[in-house]
Amino acid sequence: MNQNRKWAVETIVPEEVYTDRQEFTDYFYRAAINAIGRRTMSAVLLGHRRMGKTEIFKRVVNRLFFEQDHKDPDALVPVFYELPDEVLGRRDFALKYAENFLRWYAAFRLRDTDILSTQ
């Protein structure tokens, strides 16, 4: 298990460049935690291409992965799925999505980010 890795999903933007986004990260983190008790509403994050929307969600997923007690049965299991560039049929999409979900579930419950590697 890779103990040095501080992320479950790799972020691209360095901390020193990633500015003025903490408010969004905090909001979506709290919304996810509140969803456990169904105390949150739907939210949308809109922006032009290349404005950092995916980066915000990667950082939220990383916080959910590491800042919760992974042994708590009521913890929210974070799952990150990036749609592939190629068009998939329903069956292939369902298989890839289910495999991804199971990998994230196991990685979170075992606190082992190596499980997330697809290589």
Coordinates of C-alpha atoms in Angstrom, one line a residue:
M1 CA 0.0 0.0 0.0
N2 CA 1.3 3.4 -0.9
Q3 CA 1.3 5.3 2.4
N4 CA 3.0 8.4 0.8
R5 CA 0.2 9.2 -1.6
K6 CA -2.0 12.0 -0.3
W7 CA -4.7 11.6 -2.9
A8 CA -7.1 9.1 -4.2
V9 CA -7.6 10.8 -7.5
E10 CA -4.6 12.8 -8.8
T11 CA -5.1 16.5 -9.2
I12 CA -3.4 18.4 -12.0
V13 CA -3.2 22.0 -10.7
P14 CA -0.5 22.7 -8.2
E15 CA -1.5 24.2 -4.8
E16 CA 0.3 27.5 -5.5
V17 CA -1.7 28.0 -8.7
Y18 CA -5.0 26.6 -7.4
T19 CA -6.5 29.8 -5.9
D20 CA -10.0 31.2 -5.1
R21 CA -11.6 27.7 -5.2
Q22 CA -11.6 26.7 -1.5
E23 CA -15.1 28.1 -1.0
F24 CA -16.4 25.7 -3.8
T25 CA -14.5 22.8 -2.5
D26 CA -15.8 23.3 1.1
Y27 CA -19.4 23.8 -0.2
F28 CA -19.4 20.5 -2.2
Y29 CA -17.7 18.6 0.6
R30 CA -20.4 19.8 3.1
A31 CA -23.1 19.0 0.6
A32 CA -21.8 15.4 0.2
I33 CA -21.5 14.9 4.0
N34 CA -25.0 16.3 4.4
A35 CA -26.3 13.9 1.8
I36 CA -25.7 11.1 4.2
G37 CA -28.7 12.2 6.2
R38 CA -30.6 13.5 3.1
R39 CA -30.1 17.1 4.3
T40 CA -28.8 18.6 1.1
M41 CA -30.3 19.8 -2.2
S42 CA -29.1 19.3 -5.7
A43 CA -26.3 21.6 -6.9
V44 CA -24.8 22.4 -10.2
L45 CA -21.3 23.8 -11.0
L46 CA -21.3 25.7 -14.3
G47 CA -18.4 27.3 -16.0
H48 CA -16.5 27.5 -19.3
R49 CA -14.1 24.8 -20.4
R50 CA -10.8 24.8 -18.6
M51 CA -12.0 26.8 -15.6
G52 CA -11.3 24.1 -13.0
K53 CA -14.6 22.4 -12.5
T54 CA -13.2 18.9 -12.6
E55 CA -10.3 19.9 -10.3
I56 CA -12.8 21.1 -7.7
F57 CA -14.5 17.7 -7.7
K58 CA -11.2 15.8 -7.6
R59 CA -10.3 17.7 -4.5
V60 CA -13.7 17.1 -2.9
V61 CA -13.3 13.4 -3.6
N62 CA -9.8 13.4 -2.0
R63 CA -11.1 15.1 1.1
L64 CA -14.0 12.6 1.4
F65 CA -11.6 9.8 0.9
F66 CA -9.1 10.8 3.6
E67 CA -11.0 13.0 6.1
Q68 CA -13.7 10.5 7.0
D69 CA -13.4 7.4 9.2
H70 CA -13.2 4.7 6.6
K71 CA -14.3 2.1 9.2
D72 CA -17.6 4.0 10.0
P73 CA -20.4 2.0 8.3
D74 CA -22.3 5.3 7.8
A75 CA -19.4 7.1 6.0
L76 CA -20.0 8.4 2.5
V77 CA -18.0 6.3 0.1
P78 CA -16.5 8.7 -2.5
V79 CA -16.5 7.5 -6.1
F80 CA -14.9 9.3 -9.0
Y81 CA -15.7 8.3 -12.6
E82 CA -14.4 10.0 -15.6
L83 CA -16.3 9.3 -18.8
P84 CA -14.2 7.8 -21.5
D85 CA -13.5 9.6 -24.8
E86 CA -14.9 6.7 -26.8
V87 CA -18.6 6.0 -27.1
L88 CA -19.5 2.9 -25.2
G89 CA -22.5 0.7 -25.5
R90 CA -24.8 0.3 -22.5
R91 CA -23.4 -3.0 -21.5
D92 CA -19.7 -1.9 -21.7
F93 CA -20.6 1.3 -19.9
A94 CA -22.4 -0.6 -17.1
L95 CA -19.5 -3.0 -16.7
K96 CA -16.9 -0.2 -16.6
Y97 CA -19.0 1.8 -14.1
A98 CA -19.7 -1.1 -11.8
E99 CA -16.0 -2.1 -11.9
N100 CA -15.0 1.5 -11.0
F101 CA -17.6 1.7 -8.2
L102 CA -16.4 -1.6 -6.6
R103 CA -12.7 -0.5 -6.9
W104 CA -13.5 2.8 -5.1
Y105 CA -15.6 1.1 -2.5
A106 CA -12.8 -1.4 -1.6
A107 CA -10.1 1.3 -1.7
F108 CA -12.1 3.5 0.7
R109 CA -13.0 0.8 3.1
L110 CA -9.5 -0.6 3.2
R111 CA -7.9 2.9 2.9
D112 CA -5.7 1.5 0.1
T113 CA -5.3 3.9 -2.9
D114 CA -3.3 1.3 -4.8
I115 CA -6.6 -0.5 -5.5
L116 CA -7.6 2.5 -7.6
S117 CA -4.8 2.0 -10.1
T118 CA -6.0 0.6 -13.4
Q119 CA -2.5 -0.3 -14.7

